[in-house]
Amino acid sequence: MVSRTVPWLDDLADFPDFPDAASALEEPNGLVAAGGALSPEWLLAAYQRGFFPWFNESNPILWWNPNPRLVLFPHEIRIHRSLLRVLRQPRFEVRVDTDFPAVIAACAMPREPGGRTWILPTIQAAYCRMFELGYAHSIECWLKGRLVGGLYGIVLGRVFFGESMFSLETDASKVALAYLARLLAAKGFAMIDCQMSTAHLRSMGAREIPRDEFCAGLERWAVPVEPPSHWPADLVASIGWNEIAVV
């Protein structure tokens, strides 16, 4: 059961009344509220405040804003020599926004037999709706006509809020993240929100920053600068890997 020490949000409210981020619990780290809805209005309001939904079938909607926050600044992406060889081959065909529902469905698959997922059907439906509206995007790795890796997330202003990634072939998710960082850097994005800290993401340049620093960045950067829309199919065509420094 969720702790009742966090505010309960009314899903019938005209506009979500999220609490201040500083009120988030220390344990579990970042839990800030429960209840509410997954409509586009709720999700947009949540992301602008640094909150994201994360829950399982046993809980109501739970909203989180952990401290510290893992972020990746696009120009700080680390490309290791072995990954650069894969990027230059190229082994995978990288696409954007061509099959968002398939990407989120693949991300929802349990990582091990009998495992559980937080990307429930309600989450998938909500983010597919955000994709239809142009707020959500996918980076996809294809191999011989088969989707084998990728990631998805939400865009607000100059911030990409990463949600999940998957890989069915070695290096597929790393390739997707590398392309995402290069694309966002070229488009003038300031930050990729990685939410929770993992060794995989830290190895590629992500680092932890205090929650108040993260929220201050959102005030500057998570401001819409253009109408939401799908990314053009040829967006990856301009990405090259010949002048990349390796680590």
PDB file of C-alpha atoms in Angstrom:
ATOM      1  CA  MET A   1       0.000   0.000   0.000  1.00  0.00           C
ATOM      2  CA  VAL A   2       1.112   3.533  -0.714  1.00  0.00           C
ATOM      3  CA  SER A   3       1.878   5.695   2.276  1.00  0.00           C
ATOM      4  CA  ARG A   4      -0.921   8.120   3.054  1.00  0.00           C
ATOM      5  CA  THR A   5       1.656  10.708   4.112  1.00  0.00           C
ATOM      6  CA  VAL A   6       1.757  11.928   0.514  1.00  0.00           C
ATOM      7  CA  PRO A   7      -1.077  14.038  -0.938  1.00  0.00           C
ATOM      8  CA  TRP A   8      -3.911  12.262  -2.733  1.00  0.00           C
ATOM      9  CA  LEU A   9      -4.718  13.958  -6.064  1.00  0.00           C
ATOM     10  CA  ASP A  10      -8.272  14.302  -7.341  1.00  0.00           C
ATOM     11  CA  ASP A  11      -8.519  12.858 -10.846  1.00  0.00           C
ATOM     12  CA  LEU A  12     -11.647  14.953 -11.460  1.00  0.00           C
ATOM     13  CA  ALA A  13      -9.900  18.264 -10.811  1.00  0.00           C
ATOM     14  CA  ASP A  14      -9.923  20.754 -13.700  1.00  0.00           C
ATOM     15  CA  PHE A  15      -6.151  21.041 -13.376  1.00  0.00           C
ATOM     16  CA  PRO A  16      -3.718  18.866 -11.407  1.00  0.00           C
ATOM     17  CA  ASP A  17      -2.763  20.380  -8.064  1.00  0.00           C
ATOM     18  CA  PHE A  18       0.698  18.899  -7.616  1.00  0.00           C
ATOM     19  CA  PRO A  19       2.546  19.619  -4.372  1.00  0.00           C
ATOM     20  CA  ASP A  20       5.918  21.302  -4.216  1.00  0.00           C
ATOM     21  CA  ALA A  21       8.808  19.052  -5.270  1.00  0.00           C
ATOM     22  CA  ALA A  22      10.559  19.722  -1.964  1.00  0.00           C
ATOM     23  CA  SER A  23       7.781  17.810  -0.172  1.00  0.00           C
ATOM     24  CA  ALA A  24       8.830  14.510  -1.784  1.00  0.00           C
ATOM     25  CA  LEU A  25       9.653  11.702   0.637  1.00  0.00           C
ATOM     26  CA  GLU A  26      13.211  10.646   1.341  1.00  0.00           C
ATOM     27  CA  GLU A  27      12.055   7.020   1.613  1.00  0.00           C
ATOM     28  CA  PRO A  28      10.939   5.828  -0.814  1.00  0.00           C
ATOM     29  CA  ASN A  29      13.133   8.376  -2.539  1.00  0.00           C
ATOM     30  CA  GLY A  30      11.100  10.929  -4.451  1.00  0.00           C
ATOM     31  CA  LEU A  31       7.531   9.771  -3.863  1.00  0.00           C
ATOM     32  CA  VAL A  32       5.559  13.010  -3.931  1.00  0.00           C
ATOM     33  CA  ALA A  33       1.872  12.214  -4.552  1.00  0.00           C
ATOM     34  CA  ALA A  34      -0.644   9.508  -5.412  1.00  0.00           C
ATOM     35  CA  GLY A  35      -3.802   9.381  -7.466  1.00  0.00           C
ATOM     36  CA  GLY A  36      -4.715  11.677 -10.300  1.00  0.00           C
ATOM     37  CA  ALA A  37      -4.901  10.760 -13.971  1.00  0.00           C
ATOM     38  CA  LEU A  38      -2.723  10.000 -16.999  1.00  0.00           C
ATOM     39  CA  SER A  39      -4.387  12.388 -19.422  1.00  0.00           C
ATOM     40  CA  PRO A  40      -2.163  14.636 -21.570  1.00  0.00           C
ATOM     41  CA  GLU A  41      -3.016  17.596 -19.332  1.00  0.00           C
ATOM     42  CA  TRP A  42      -1.861  15.750 -16.215  1.00  0.00           C
ATOM     43  CA  LEU A  43       1.302  14.396 -17.827  1.00  0.00           C
ATOM     44  CA  LEU A  44       2.360  17.767 -19.227  1.00  0.00           C
ATOM     45  CA  ALA A  45       1.788  19.469 -15.882  1.00  0.00           C
ATOM     46  CA  ALA A  46       3.738  16.708 -14.130  1.00  0.00           C
ATOM     47  CA  TYR A  47       6.780  16.808 -16.400  1.00  0.00           C
ATOM     48  CA  GLN A  48       7.011  20.590 -16.230  1.00  0.00           C
ATOM     49  CA  ARG A  49       7.385  20.176 -12.445  1.00  0.00           C
ATOM     50  CA  GLY A  50       9.841  17.294 -12.689  1.00  0.00           C
ATOM     51  CA  PHE A  51       7.349  14.557 -11.750  1.00  0.00           C
ATOM     52  CA  PHE A  52       6.838  11.271 -13.554  1.00  0.00           C
ATOM     53  CA  PRO A  53       4.411   8.365 -12.990  1.00  0.00           C
ATOM     54  CA  TRP A  54       5.799   5.028 -11.836  1.00  0.00           C
ATOM     55  CA  PHE A  55       3.629   2.328 -10.284  1.00  0.00           C
ATOM     56  CA  ASN A  56       2.524  -1.288 -10.640  1.00  0.00           C
ATOM     57  CA  GLU A  57      -0.834  -3.001 -10.823  1.00  0.00           C
ATOM     58  CA  SER A  58      -1.025  -3.177  -7.023  1.00  0.00           C
ATOM     59  CA  ASN A  59      -0.877   0.608  -6.551  1.00  0.00           C
ATOM     60  CA  PRO A  60      -2.711   3.706  -7.681  1.00  0.00           C
ATOM     61  CA  ILE A  61      -0.844   6.164  -9.889  1.00  0.00           C
ATOM     62  CA  LEU A  62       2.272   7.243  -8.002  1.00  0.00           C
ATOM     63  CA  TRP A  63       4.211  10.416  -8.869  1.00  0.00           C
ATOM     64  CA  TRP A  64       7.957  10.704  -8.265  1.00  0.00           C
ATOM     65  CA  ASN A  65      10.704  13.313  -8.214  1.00  0.00           C
ATOM     66  CA  PRO A  66      13.837  11.621  -6.795  1.00  0.00           C
ATOM     67  CA  ASN A  67      16.806  13.387  -5.270  1.00  0.00           C
ATOM     68  CA  PRO A  68      19.404  13.352  -6.721  1.00  0.00           C
ATOM     69  CA  ARG A  69      18.271  13.178 -10.331  1.00  0.00           C
ATOM     70  CA  LEU A  70      20.190  11.385 -13.083  1.00  0.00           C
ATOM     71  CA  VAL A  71      20.562  13.534 -16.194  1.00  0.00           C
ATOM     72  CA  LEU A  72      22.581  13.445 -19.389  1.00  0.00           C
ATOM     73  CA  PHE A  73      23.605  16.697 -20.996  1.00  0.00           C
ATOM     74  CA  PRO A  74      23.632  15.882 -24.733  1.00  0.00           C
ATOM     75  CA  HIS A  75      27.145  17.223 -25.367  1.00  0.00           C
ATOM     76  CA  GLU A  76      28.489  15.017 -22.544  1.00  0.00           C
ATOM     77  CA  ILE A  77      27.563  11.697 -24.177  1.00  0.00           C
ATOM     78  CA  ARG A  78      30.410   9.195 -23.851  1.00  0.00           C
ATOM     79  CA  ILE A  79      31.074   7.046 -26.900  1.00  0.00           C
ATOM     80  CA  HIS A  80      33.375   4.144 -26.109  1.00  0.00           C
ATOM     81  CA  ARG A  81      35.606   2.782 -28.844  1.00  0.00           C
ATOM     82  CA  SER A  82      33.679  -0.483 -29.173  1.00  0.00           C
ATOM     83  CA  LEU A  83      30.373   1.387 -29.568  1.00  0.00           C
ATOM     84  CA  LEU A  84      31.880   3.771 -32.103  1.00  0.00           C
ATOM     85  CA  ARG A  85      32.795   0.794 -34.287  1.00  0.00           C
ATOM     86  CA  VAL A  86      29.142  -0.290 -34.220  1.00  0.00           C
ATOM     87  CA  LEU A  87      27.959   3.242 -35.039  1.00  0.00           C
ATOM     88  CA  ARG A  88      30.308   3.504 -38.000  1.00  0.00           C
ATOM     89  CA  GLN A  89      29.505   0.123 -39.558  1.00  0.00           C
ATOM     90  CA  PRO A  90      26.510   0.774 -39.366  1.00  0.00           C
ATOM     91  CA  ARG A  91      24.997  -2.456 -38.090  1.00  0.00           C
ATOM     92  CA  PHE A  92      21.549  -1.066 -37.341  1.00  0.00           C
ATOM     93  CA  GLU A  93      19.138   1.077 -39.301  1.00  0.00           C
ATOM     94  CA  VAL A  94      18.174   3.890 -36.954  1.00  0.00           C
ATOM     95  CA  ARG A  95      14.725   5.436 -37.355  1.00  0.00           C
ATOM     96  CA  VAL A  96      12.701   8.014 -35.433  1.00  0.00           C
ATOM     97  CA  ASP A  97       8.975   7.973 -34.675  1.00  0.00           C
ATOM     98  CA  THR A  98       8.110   5.189 -37.137  1.00  0.00           C
ATOM     99  CA  ASP A  99       6.608   2.663 -34.688  1.00  0.00           C
ATOM    100  CA  PHE A 100       6.178   4.232 -31.265  1.00  0.00           C
ATOM    101  CA  PRO A 101       3.583   1.669 -30.067  1.00  0.00           C
ATOM    102  CA  ALA A 102       5.985  -1.192 -30.848  1.00  0.00           C
ATOM    103  CA  VAL A 103       8.807   0.521 -28.938  1.00  0.00           C
ATOM    104  CA  ILE A 104       6.775   1.073 -25.779  1.00  0.00           C
ATOM    105  CA  ALA A 105       5.362  -2.458 -26.000  1.00  0.00           C
ATOM    106  CA  ALA A 106       8.900  -3.861 -26.229  1.00  0.00           C
ATOM    107  CA  CYS A 107      10.002  -1.718 -23.283  1.00  0.00           C
ATOM    108  CA  ALA A 108       7.089  -3.183 -21.310  1.00  0.00           C
ATOM    109  CA  MET A 109       8.273  -6.752 -21.730  1.00  0.00           C
ATOM    110  CA  PRO A 110       9.672  -8.202 -18.469  1.00  0.00           C
ATOM    111  CA  ARG A 111      13.452  -8.372 -18.419  1.00  0.00           C
ATOM    112  CA  GLU A 112      13.360 -11.947 -17.088  1.00  0.00           C
ATOM    113  CA  PRO A 113      10.857 -14.834 -17.202  1.00  0.00           C
ATOM    114  CA  GLY A 114       8.071 -14.279 -14.715  1.00  0.00           C
ATOM    115  CA  GLY A 115       9.155 -10.696 -14.102  1.00  0.00           C
ATOM    116  CA  ARG A 116       6.850  -7.725 -13.705  1.00  0.00           C
ATOM    117  CA  THR A 117       6.633  -4.438 -15.544  1.00  0.00           C
ATOM    118  CA  TRP A 118       5.583  -0.933 -14.553  1.00  0.00           C
ATOM    119  CA  ILE A 119       4.706  -0.078 -18.171  1.00  0.00           C
ATOM    120  CA  LEU A 120       1.129  -1.250 -17.774  1.00  0.00           C
ATOM    121  CA  PRO A 121      -1.503  -1.097 -20.534  1.00  0.00           C
ATOM    122  CA  THR A 122      -2.755   2.176 -19.026  1.00  0.00           C
ATOM    123  CA  ILE A 123       0.746   3.667 -19.288  1.00  0.00           C
ATOM    124  CA  GLN A 124       1.131   2.438 -22.859  1.00  0.00           C
ATOM    125  CA  ALA A 125      -2.205   3.946 -23.873  1.00  0.00           C
ATOM    126  CA  ALA A 126      -1.373   7.279 -22.213  1.00  0.00           C
ATOM    127  CA  TYR A 127       2.019   7.627 -23.875  1.00  0.00           C
ATOM    128  CA  CYS A 128       0.731   6.508 -27.261  1.00  0.00           C
ATOM    129  CA  ARG A 129      -1.754   9.361 -26.930  1.00  0.00           C
ATOM    130  CA  MET A 130       1.131  11.715 -26.159  1.00  0.00           C
ATOM    131  CA  PHE A 131       2.844  10.426 -29.290  1.00  0.00           C
ATOM    132  CA  GLU A 132      -0.266  11.137 -31.348  1.00  0.00           C
ATOM    133  CA  LEU A 133      -0.195  14.703 -30.024  1.00  0.00           C
ATOM    134  CA  GLY A 134       3.490  15.094 -30.914  1.00  0.00           C
ATOM    135  CA  TYR A 135       4.879  15.227 -27.364  1.00  0.00           C
ATOM    136  CA  ALA A 136       6.358  11.717 -27.227  1.00  0.00           C
ATOM    137  CA  HIS A 137       9.087  10.351 -29.481  1.00  0.00           C
ATOM    138  CA  SER A 138      10.906   7.106 -30.159  1.00  0.00           C
ATOM    139  CA  ILE A 139      14.396   6.294 -31.382  1.00  0.00           C
ATOM    140  CA  GLU A 140      14.406   2.853 -32.978  1.00  0.00           C
ATOM    141  CA  CYS A 141      17.091   0.357 -34.034  1.00  0.00           C
ATOM    142  CA  TRP A 142      16.096  -2.026 -36.802  1.00  0.00           C
ATOM    143  CA  LEU A 143      18.001  -5.066 -38.032  1.00  0.00           C
ATOM    144  CA  LYS A 144      16.923  -6.817 -41.234  1.00  0.00           C
ATOM    145  CA  GLY A 145      13.437  -5.349 -40.927  1.00  0.00           C
ATOM    146  CA  ARG A 146      13.015  -6.273 -37.250  1.00  0.00           C
ATOM    147  CA  LEU A 147      12.783  -3.810 -34.361  1.00  0.00           C
ATOM    148  CA  VAL A 148      15.603  -4.860 -32.016  1.00  0.00           C
ATOM    149  CA  GLY A 149      16.148  -1.874 -29.733  1.00  0.00           C
ATOM    150  CA  GLY A 150      15.145   1.637 -28.898  1.00  0.00           C
ATOM    151  CA  LEU A 151      13.871   4.129 -26.382  1.00  0.00           C
ATOM    152  CA  TYR A 152      11.027   6.564 -25.893  1.00  0.00           C
ATOM    153  CA  GLY A 153      10.348   9.738 -23.955  1.00  0.00           C
ATOM    154  CA  ILE A 154       8.555  13.066 -23.710  1.00  0.00           C
ATOM    155  CA  VAL A 155       9.729  16.402 -25.111  1.00  0.00           C
ATOM    156  CA  LEU A 156       8.964  19.721 -23.476  1.00  0.00           C
ATOM    157  CA  GLY A 157      10.881  22.711 -24.753  1.00  0.00           C
ATOM    158  CA  ARG A 158      14.583  21.838 -24.731  1.00  0.00           C
ATOM    159  CA  VAL A 159      14.279  18.855 -22.381  1.00  0.00           C
ATOM    160  CA  PHE A 160      13.866  15.205 -23.334  1.00  0.00           C
ATOM    161  CA  PHE A 161      12.360  13.167 -20.499  1.00  0.00           C
ATOM    162  CA  GLY A 162      13.576   9.624 -21.084  1.00  0.00           C
ATOM    163  CA  GLU A 163      11.161   6.922 -19.983  1.00  0.00           C
ATOM    164  CA  SER A 164      12.502   3.506 -20.939  1.00  0.00           C
ATOM    165  CA  MET A 165      14.687   1.611 -23.392  1.00  0.00           C
ATOM    166  CA  PHE A 166      15.065  -1.972 -24.557  1.00  0.00           C
ATOM    167  CA  SER A 167      17.554  -4.093 -26.447  1.00  0.00           C
ATOM    168  CA  LEU A 168      17.120  -7.435 -28.192  1.00  0.00           C
ATOM    169  CA  GLU A 169      20.555  -7.272 -29.825  1.00  0.00           C
ATOM    170  CA  THR A 170      23.891  -6.311 -28.293  1.00  0.00           C
ATOM    171  CA  ASP A 171      24.452  -2.518 -28.253  1.00  0.00           C
ATOM    172  CA  ALA A 172      21.019  -1.663 -29.728  1.00  0.00           C
ATOM    173  CA  SER A 173      19.892   0.507 -26.805  1.00  0.00           C
ATOM    174  CA  LYS A 174      23.327   2.162 -26.612  1.00  0.00           C
ATOM    175  CA  VAL A 175      23.107   3.040 -30.293  1.00  0.00           C
ATOM    176  CA  ALA A 176      19.644   4.529 -29.745  1.00  0.00           C
ATOM    177  CA  LEU A 177      20.889   6.666 -26.847  1.00  0.00           C
ATOM    178  CA  ALA A 178      23.952   7.807 -28.791  1.00  0.00           C
ATOM    179  CA  TYR A 179      21.763   8.909 -31.692  1.00  0.00           C
ATOM    180  CA  LEU A 180      19.344  10.610 -29.338  1.00  0.00           C
ATOM    181  CA  ALA A 181      22.110  12.647 -27.708  1.00  0.00           C
ATOM    182  CA  ARG A 182      23.570  13.709 -31.072  1.00  0.00           C
ATOM    183  CA  LEU A 183      20.135  14.626 -32.428  1.00  0.00           C
ATOM    184  CA  LEU A 184      19.231  16.648 -29.360  1.00  0.00           C
ATOM    185  CA  ALA A 185      22.574  18.434 -29.311  1.00  0.00           C
ATOM    186  CA  ALA A 186      22.059  19.427 -32.951  1.00  0.00           C
ATOM    187  CA  LYS A 187      18.561  20.692 -32.126  1.00  0.00           C
ATOM    188  CA  GLY A 188      19.796  22.810 -29.220  1.00  0.00           C
ATOM    189  CA  PHE A 189      18.383  20.687 -26.403  1.00  0.00           C
ATOM    190  CA  ALA A 190      19.778  21.337 -22.946  1.00  0.00           C
ATOM    191  CA  MET A 191      19.134  18.144 -20.987  1.00  0.00           C
ATOM    192  CA  ILE A 192      18.001  14.515 -21.063  1.00  0.00           C
ATOM    193  CA  ASP A 193      16.220  13.416 -17.902  1.00  0.00           C
ATOM    194  CA  CYS A 194      17.236   9.835 -17.084  1.00  0.00           C
ATOM    195  CA  GLN A 195      15.190   9.696 -13.853  1.00  0.00           C
ATOM    196  CA  MET A 196      16.838   6.875 -11.872  1.00  0.00           C
ATOM    197  CA  SER A 197      20.560   6.153 -11.688  1.00  0.00           C
ATOM    198  CA  THR A 198      21.914   3.057 -13.474  1.00  0.00           C
ATOM    199  CA  ALA A 199      25.465   1.961 -14.223  1.00  0.00           C
ATOM    200  CA  HIS A 200      24.561   1.619 -17.914  1.00  0.00           C
ATOM    201  CA  LEU A 201      23.517   5.264 -18.206  1.00  0.00           C
ATOM    202  CA  ARG A 202      26.369   6.573 -16.068  1.00  0.00           C
ATOM    203  CA  SER A 203      28.842   4.738 -18.313  1.00  0.00           C
ATOM    204  CA  MET A 204      27.520   6.796 -21.226  1.00  0.00           C
ATOM    205  CA  GLY A 205      27.943  10.148 -19.501  1.00  0.00           C
ATOM    206  CA  ALA A 206      24.852  10.576 -17.352  1.00  0.00           C
ATOM    207  CA  ARG A 207      25.448  12.098 -13.908  1.00  0.00           C
ATOM    208  CA  GLU A 208      23.470  12.911 -10.804  1.00  0.00           C
ATOM    209  CA  ILE A 209      22.501  16.464  -9.902  1.00  0.00           C
ATOM    210  CA  PRO A 210      20.513  17.763  -6.908  1.00  0.00           C
ATOM    211  CA  ARG A 211      16.741  17.894  -7.350  1.00  0.00           C
ATOM    212  CA  ASP A 212      16.603  21.658  -6.865  1.00  0.00           C
ATOM    213  CA  GLU A 213      19.178  22.107  -9.639  1.00  0.00           C
ATOM    214  CA  PHE A 214      17.142  19.830 -11.889  1.00  0.00           C
ATOM    215  CA  CYS A 215      13.918  21.742 -11.198  1.00  0.00           C
ATOM    216  CA  ALA A 216      15.684  25.057 -11.793  1.00  0.00           C
ATOM    217  CA  GLY A 217      16.770  23.708 -15.176  1.00  0.00           C
ATOM    218  CA  LEU A 218      13.182  22.831 -16.011  1.00  0.00           C
ATOM    219  CA  GLU A 219      12.111  26.408 -15.300  1.00  0.00           C
ATOM    220  CA  ARG A 220      14.624  27.581 -17.902  1.00  0.00           C
ATOM    221  CA  TRP A 221      14.404  24.843 -20.494  1.00  0.00           C
ATOM    222  CA  ALA A 222      11.072  22.961 -20.261  1.00  0.00           C
ATOM    223  CA  VAL A 223       9.251  25.819 -21.950  1.00  0.00           C
ATOM    224  CA  PRO A 224       7.652  25.026 -25.320  1.00  0.00           C
ATOM    225  CA  VAL A 225       9.504  26.750 -28.141  1.00  0.00           C
ATOM    226  CA  GLU A 226       7.606  25.195 -31.052  1.00  0.00           C
ATOM    227  CA  PRO A 227       4.356  23.263 -31.526  1.00  0.00           C
ATOM    228  CA  PRO A 228       4.599  19.538 -30.742  1.00  0.00           C
ATOM    229  CA  SER A 229       5.009  17.358 -33.821  1.00  0.00           C
ATOM    230  CA  HIS A 230       6.478  14.071 -34.969  1.00  0.00           C
ATOM    231  CA  TRP A 231      10.137  14.134 -35.864  1.00  0.00           C
ATOM    232  CA  PRO A 232      10.825  13.857 -39.617  1.00  0.00           C
ATOM    233  CA  ALA A 233      11.985  10.493 -40.898  1.00  0.00           C
ATOM    234  CA  ASP A 234      15.191  11.958 -42.353  1.00  0.00           C
ATOM    235  CA  LEU A 235      16.290  13.483 -39.040  1.00  0.00           C
ATOM    236  CA  VAL A 236      19.022  10.885 -38.527  1.00  0.00           C
ATOM    237  CA  ALA A 237      20.457  11.303 -42.013  1.00  0.00           C
ATOM    238  CA  SER A 238      22.644  14.230 -40.940  1.00  0.00           C
ATOM    239  CA  ILE A 239      24.233  12.375 -38.016  1.00  0.00           C
ATOM    240  CA  GLY A 240      27.817  11.306 -38.648  1.00  0.00           C
ATOM    241  CA  TRP A 241      30.377   9.558 -36.465  1.00  0.00           C
ATOM    242  CA  ASN A 242      33.728  10.436 -38.035  1.00  0.00           C
ATOM    243  CA  GLU A 243      34.615  13.381 -35.794  1.00  0.00           C
ATOM    244  CA  ILE A 244      33.619  11.812 -32.473  1.00  0.00           C
ATOM    245  CA  ALA A 245      36.061  11.674 -29.568  1.00  0.00           C
ATOM    246  CA  VAL A 246      36.123   8.278 -27.875  1.00  0.00           C
ATOM    247  CA  VAL A 247      36.706   7.388 -24.237  1.00  0.00           C
TER     248      VAL A 247
END
